[in-house]
Amino acid sequence: MQQYCSRARSINVHAKGGSCYNFLRVGRKSSCYKLQFSAFCTSSLEILTHPTMAAIGKRGAVTEAAGFNADADVQTLRGAMKGVGTKEAPIIEVLAHRTIAQRQRIKEAYKQAVGKDLAEDLSSELSGNFRSVVLGLLMLAPVYDAYELKYAIKGAGTEEACLIDILASRSNAEIKAINEVYKKEYGNLEADVCGDTSGMFQRVLVSLLTAGRDESDRVDEAQASLDAKDIYEAGEARWGTDEVKFLTVLCVRNRNHLLRVFEEYQKISGRSIEDSIKREMSGCLEEVFLAIVKCIRSKPAFFAERLYKSMKGLGTTDSVLIRIMVARAEIDMLDIKEQFKKMYGKSLYSFIKGDTSGDYRKILLELCGGE
């Protein structure tokens, strides 16, 4: 057992096959903590990483670097942080072109070679949005999601968009991993969500947190017709809205079944399920139900829209832009780019280029993967 003090908090996450990965949570305050290393771990936590260095998705702009050499990357990063000032270009070249699994290997090699944590050293050298991207890239996927959720809830006000973006778009396995990481690091996620939200919006989030959606491909035609009828009668066909019926169907049924429900709903009501949600609901409840429907239809299209809205008009919502670019870089960024161009007539690359600047822009463009 060894003890460290830092601005970033480190915890262990155990992956399939007995591997134990160490990563750092970027903290808002300095803290002392204990960290236990073990060569072989037996935790039940199922982290969505591969025992190989491959990307966690097949449609990412970031792919496994050929000829990967963690020790060489460590030397590059050390050189970038030596002397007066920091050389950001080598940091971008390494971290934006390695998979999450490869970055974990780099962190291990850095600790062995230097006796310090890579995230801690980078945190002290960098600043602003560029720093946020770099530190996010060093985290395993569920760790990053748990971290984002914690700081969406923490403090005055809640960033509901973060809760919606993550919980409406993740699979059961991903949500279970997030719950376990959050429990190890921060406490009970459901309790924290309930402490910062209320009403039906809270109930929808709690339902999503149970990670109980049917993920089979089975479509029950009779049930799909009944579900469409129930939603119609809970909304358009009555005075007031029975939101529980929407929750029961949208948060529980599988994707193929829901696509059939949406078709039946269009026939019954004469309008799309999205239009009805907009007519019947408002605020965060409207946003979370719309996010669920959009993710069921197409996650890449959902993220393309979120990215567009984060950059259009005056100013940029950097928290949304960073979260999506970091989280989806090696999963489905190619599909997101394709949808973005189809939906808005311009490339995601050009939007990022026009809305950001400096090293922050450079690293985002690398994660985007070109025009």
JSON list of C-alpha atoms in Angstrom, two decimals, residues 22-132:
[
{"chain": "A", "resi": 22, "resn": "ASN", "atom": "CA", "xyz": [-5.12, 2.46, -12.68]},
{"chain": "A", "resi": 23, "resn": "PHE", "atom": "CA", "xyz": [-6.54, 5.81, -13.71]},
{"chain": "A", "resi": 24, "resn": "LEU", "atom": "CA", "xyz": [-6.88, 9.27, -12.24]},
{"chain": "A", "resi": 25, "resn": "ARG", "atom": "CA", "xyz": [-10.01, 11.24, -11.56]},
{"chain": "A", "resi": 26, "resn": "VAL", "atom": "CA", "xyz": [-9.51, 14.93, -12.12]},
{"chain": "A", "resi": 27, "resn": "GLY", "atom": "CA", "xyz": [-10.51, 16.47, -8.82]},
{"chain": "A", "resi": 28, "resn": "ARG", "atom": "CA", "xyz": [-11.59, 20.01, -8.01]},
{"chain": "A", "resi": 29, "resn": "LYS", "atom": "CA", "xyz": [-9.56, 19.98, -4.82]},
{"chain": "A", "resi": 30, "resn": "SER", "atom": "CA", "xyz": [-6.27, 18.47, -3.70]},
{"chain": "A", "resi": 31, "resn": "SER", "atom": "CA", "xyz": [-6.64, 15.28, -1.73]},
{"chain": "A", "resi": 32, "resn": "CYS", "atom": "CA", "xyz": [-4.62, 12.57, -0.05]},
{"chain": "A", "resi": 33, "resn": "TYR", "atom": "CA", "xyz": [-5.57, 9.03, -0.81]},
{"chain": "A", "resi": 34, "resn": "LYS", "atom": "CA", "xyz": [-4.35, 5.48, -0.72]},
{"chain": "A", "resi": 35, "resn": "LEU", "atom": "CA", "xyz": [-3.82, 3.41, -3.79]},
{"chain": "A", "resi": 36, "resn": "GLN", "atom": "CA", "xyz": [-3.31, -0.31, -3.88]},
{"chain": "A", "resi": 37, "resn": "PHE", "atom": "CA", "xyz": [-1.59, -1.94, -6.83]},
{"chain": "A", "resi": 38, "resn": "SER", "atom": "CA", "xyz": [-2.06, -5.60, -7.64]},
{"chain": "A", "resi": 39, "resn": "ALA", "atom": "CA", "xyz": [-0.82, -7.66, -10.53]},
{"chain": "A", "resi": 40, "resn": "PHE", "atom": "CA", "xyz": [-3.91, -9.85, -10.60]},
{"chain": "A", "resi": 41, "resn": "CYS", "atom": "CA", "xyz": [-7.34, -8.63, -9.64]},
{"chain": "A", "resi": 42, "resn": "THR", "atom": "CA", "xyz": [-10.60, -10.45, -9.14]},
{"chain": "A", "resi": 43, "resn": "SER", "atom": "CA", "xyz": [-13.14, -7.62, -8.94]},
{"chain": "A", "resi": 44, "resn": "SER", "atom": "CA", "xyz": [-16.51, -8.33, -10.57]},
{"chain": "A", "resi": 45, "resn": "LEU", "atom": "CA", "xyz": [-16.51, -4.93, -12.25]},
{"chain": "A", "resi": 46, "resn": "GLU", "atom": "CA", "xyz": [-16.92, -5.43, -16.00]},
{"chain": "A", "resi": 47, "resn": "ILE", "atom": "CA", "xyz": [-15.21, -2.53, -17.74]},
{"chain": "A", "resi": 48, "resn": "LEU", "atom": "CA", "xyz": [-15.87, -2.19, -21.42]},
{"chain": "A", "resi": 49, "resn": "THR", "atom": "CA", "xyz": [-12.30, -2.56, -22.61]},
{"chain": "A", "resi": 50, "resn": "HIS", "atom": "CA", "xyz": [-10.60, -5.22, -24.66]},
{"chain": "A", "resi": 51, "resn": "PRO", "atom": "CA", "xyz": [-7.69, -7.34, -23.44]},
{"chain": "A", "resi": 52, "resn": "THR", "atom": "CA", "xyz": [-6.03, -6.17, -26.69]},
{"chain": "A", "resi": 53, "resn": "MET", "atom": "CA", "xyz": [-5.17, -2.58, -27.52]},
{"chain": "A", "resi": 54, "resn": "ALA", "atom": "CA", "xyz": [-8.09, -2.29, -29.96]},
{"chain": "A", "resi": 55, "resn": "ALA", "atom": "CA", "xyz": [-10.67, 0.51, -29.90]},
{"chain": "A", "resi": 56, "resn": "ILE", "atom": "CA", "xyz": [-13.87, -0.17, -27.97]},
{"chain": "A", "resi": 57, "resn": "GLY", "atom": "CA", "xyz": [-15.95, 0.47, -31.10]},
{"chain": "A", "resi": 58, "resn": "LYS", "atom": "CA", "xyz": [-15.66, -0.26, -34.80]},
{"chain": "A", "resi": 59, "resn": "ARG", "atom": "CA", "xyz": [-16.65, 3.15, -36.18]},
{"chain": "A", "resi": 60, "resn": "GLY", "atom": "CA", "xyz": [-14.33, 5.47, -34.32]},
{"chain": "A", "resi": 61, "resn": "ALA", "atom": "CA", "xyz": [-11.99, 8.07, -35.76]},
{"chain": "A", "resi": 62, "resn": "VAL", "atom": "CA", "xyz": [-9.42, 6.96, -33.18]},
{"chain": "A", "resi": 63, "resn": "THR", "atom": "CA", "xyz": [-8.13, 3.46, -33.88]},
{"chain": "A", "resi": 64, "resn": "GLU", "atom": "CA", "xyz": [-5.40, 1.22, -32.54]},
{"chain": "A", "resi": 65, "resn": "ALA", "atom": "CA", "xyz": [-2.00, 2.72, -33.34]},
{"chain": "A", "resi": 66, "resn": "ALA", "atom": "CA", "xyz": [0.20, 0.40, -35.39]},
{"chain": "A", "resi": 67, "resn": "GLY", "atom": "CA", "xyz": [3.62, -0.39, -33.98]},
{"chain": "A", "resi": 68, "resn": "PHE", "atom": "CA", "xyz": [2.51, 0.84, -30.57]},
{"chain": "A", "resi": 69, "resn": "ASN", "atom": "CA", "xyz": [5.35, 1.30, -28.09]},
{"chain": "A", "resi": 70, "resn": "ALA", "atom": "CA", "xyz": [4.29, 2.58, -24.68]},
{"chain": "A", "resi": 71, "resn": "ASP", "atom": "CA", "xyz": [7.87, 3.28, -23.58]},
{"chain": "A", "resi": 72, "resn": "ALA", "atom": "CA", "xyz": [8.53, 5.42, -26.65]},
{"chain": "A", "resi": 73, "resn": "ASP", "atom": "CA", "xyz": [5.31, 7.35, -26.02]},
{"chain": "A", "resi": 74, "resn": "VAL", "atom": "CA", "xyz": [6.36, 7.91, -22.42]},
{"chain": "A", "resi": 75, "resn": "GLN", "atom": "CA", "xyz": [9.64, 9.44, -23.59]},
{"chain": "A", "resi": 76, "resn": "THR", "atom": "CA", "xyz": [7.74, 11.68, -26.00]},
{"chain": "A", "resi": 77, "resn": "LEU", "atom": "CA", "xyz": [5.42, 12.89, -23.24]},
{"chain": "A", "resi": 78, "resn": "ARG", "atom": "CA", "xyz": [8.29, 13.43, -20.80]},
{"chain": "A", "resi": 79, "resn": "GLY", "atom": "CA", "xyz": [10.10, 15.49, -23.41]},
{"chain": "A", "resi": 80, "resn": "ALA", "atom": "CA", "xyz": [6.97, 17.58, -23.97]},
{"chain": "A", "resi": 81, "resn": "MET", "atom": "CA", "xyz": [6.86, 18.49, -20.28]},
{"chain": "A", "resi": 82, "resn": "LYS", "atom": "CA", "xyz": [10.57, 19.14, -19.74]},
{"chain": "A", "resi": 83, "resn": "GLY", "atom": "CA", "xyz": [12.05, 22.61, -19.41]},
{"chain": "A", "resi": 84, "resn": "VAL", "atom": "CA", "xyz": [10.29, 25.96, -19.49]},
{"chain": "A", "resi": 85, "resn": "GLY", "atom": "CA", "xyz": [6.82, 25.74, -20.99]},
{"chain": "A", "resi": 86, "resn": "THR", "atom": "CA", "xyz": [5.01, 22.71, -22.33]},
{"chain": "A", "resi": 87, "resn": "LYS", "atom": "CA", "xyz": [5.11, 21.47, -25.91]},
{"chain": "A", "resi": 88, "resn": "GLU", "atom": "CA", "xyz": [1.48, 20.64, -26.63]},
{"chain": "A", "resi": 89, "resn": "ALA", "atom": "CA", "xyz": [1.98, 19.22, -30.14]},
{"chain": "A", "resi": 90, "resn": "PRO", "atom": "CA", "xyz": [3.67, 15.96, -28.99]},
{"chain": "A", "resi": 91, "resn": "ILE", "atom": "CA", "xyz": [0.97, 15.49, -26.34]},
{"chain": "A", "resi": 92, "resn": "ILE", "atom": "CA", "xyz": [-1.73, 15.78, -29.01]},
{"chain": "A", "resi": 93, "resn": "GLU", "atom": "CA", "xyz": [0.18, 13.50, -31.38]},
{"chain": "A", "resi": 94, "resn": "VAL", "atom": "CA", "xyz": [0.39, 10.74, -28.77]},
{"chain": "A", "resi": 95, "resn": "LEU", "atom": "CA", "xyz": [-2.89, 10.90, -26.87]},
{"chain": "A", "resi": 96, "resn": "ALA", "atom": "CA", "xyz": [-5.24, 11.73, -29.75]},
{"chain": "A", "resi": 97, "resn": "HIS", "atom": "CA", "xyz": [-3.91, 8.81, -31.80]},
{"chain": "A", "resi": 98, "resn": "ARG", "atom": "CA", "xyz": [-4.01, 6.03, -29.21]},
{"chain": "A", "resi": 99, "resn": "THR", "atom": "CA", "xyz": [-6.97, 3.97, -28.05]},
{"chain": "A", "resi": 100, "resn": "ILE", "atom": "CA", "xyz": [-8.19, 4.07, -24.46]},
{"chain": "A", "resi": 101, "resn": "ALA", "atom": "CA", "xyz": [-6.51, 0.70, -23.85]},
{"chain": "A", "resi": 102, "resn": "GLN", "atom": "CA", "xyz": [-3.22, 1.98, -25.28]},
{"chain": "A", "resi": 103, "resn": "ARG", "atom": "CA", "xyz": [-3.41, 5.08, -23.09]},
{"chain": "A", "resi": 104, "resn": "GLN", "atom": "CA", "xyz": [-3.78, 2.85, -20.02]},
{"chain": "A", "resi": 105, "resn": "ARG", "atom": "CA", "xyz": [-0.59, 1.06, -21.03]},
{"chain": "A", "resi": 106, "resn": "ILE", "atom": "CA", "xyz": [1.15, 4.43, -21.46]},
{"chain": "A", "resi": 107, "resn": "LYS", "atom": "CA", "xyz": [0.04, 5.48, -17.98]},
{"chain": "A", "resi": 108, "resn": "GLU", "atom": "CA", "xyz": [1.42, 2.25, -16.52]},
{"chain": "A", "resi": 109, "resn": "ALA", "atom": "CA", "xyz": [4.73, 2.68, -18.33]},
{"chain": "A", "resi": 110, "resn": "TYR", "atom": "CA", "xyz": [4.95, 6.34, -17.25]},
{"chain": "A", "resi": 111, "resn": "LYS", "atom": "CA", "xyz": [4.47, 5.43, -13.60]},
{"chain": "A", "resi": 112, "resn": "GLN", "atom": "CA", "xyz": [7.13, 2.72, -13.88]},
{"chain": "A", "resi": 113, "resn": "ALA", "atom": "CA", "xyz": [9.61, 5.02, -15.60]},
{"chain": "A", "resi": 114, "resn": "VAL", "atom": "CA", "xyz": [9.03, 8.22, -13.62]},
{"chain": "A", "resi": 115, "resn": "GLY", "atom": "CA", "xyz": [7.42, 7.13, -10.37]},
{"chain": "A", "resi": 116, "resn": "LYS", "atom": "CA", "xyz": [4.62, 9.66, -10.85]},
{"chain": "A", "resi": 117, "resn": "ASP", "atom": "CA", "xyz": [1.14, 9.70, -12.32]},
{"chain": "A", "resi": 118, "resn": "LEU", "atom": "CA", "xyz": [0.87, 10.88, -15.91]},
{"chain": "A", "resi": 119, "resn": "ALA", "atom": "CA", "xyz": [-2.51, 12.56, -15.37]},
{"chain": "A", "resi": 120, "resn": "GLU", "atom": "CA", "xyz": [-1.17, 14.43, -12.35]},
{"chain": "A", "resi": 121, "resn": "ASP", "atom": "CA", "xyz": [1.83, 15.72, -14.29]},
{"chain": "A", "resi": 122, "resn": "LEU", "atom": "CA", "xyz": [-0.26, 16.73, -17.29]},
{"chain": "A", "resi": 123, "resn": "SER", "atom": "CA", "xyz": [-2.80, 18.38, -15.02]},
{"chain": "A", "resi": 124, "resn": "SER", "atom": "CA", "xyz": [-0.11, 20.62, -13.54]},
{"chain": "A", "resi": 125, "resn": "GLU", "atom": "CA", "xyz": [1.30, 21.50, -16.97]},
{"chain": "A", "resi": 126, "resn": "LEU", "atom": "CA", "xyz": [-1.90, 22.23, -18.89]},
{"chain": "A", "resi": 127, "resn": "SER", "atom": "CA", "xyz": [-4.94, 24.46, -18.45]},
{"chain": "A", "resi": 128, "resn": "GLY", "atom": "CA", "xyz": [-8.41, 25.27, -19.71]},
{"chain": "A", "resi": 129, "resn": "ASN", "atom": "CA", "xyz": [-10.41, 23.23, -22.18]},
{"chain": "A", "resi": 130, "resn": "PHE", "atom": "CA", "xyz": [-7.30, 21.60, -23.63]},
{"chain": "A", "resi": 131, "resn": "ARG", "atom": "CA", "xyz": [-6.49, 20.21, -20.20]},
{"chain": "A", "resi": 132, "resn": "SER", "atom": "CA", "xyz": [-10.04, 18.91, -19.82]}
]
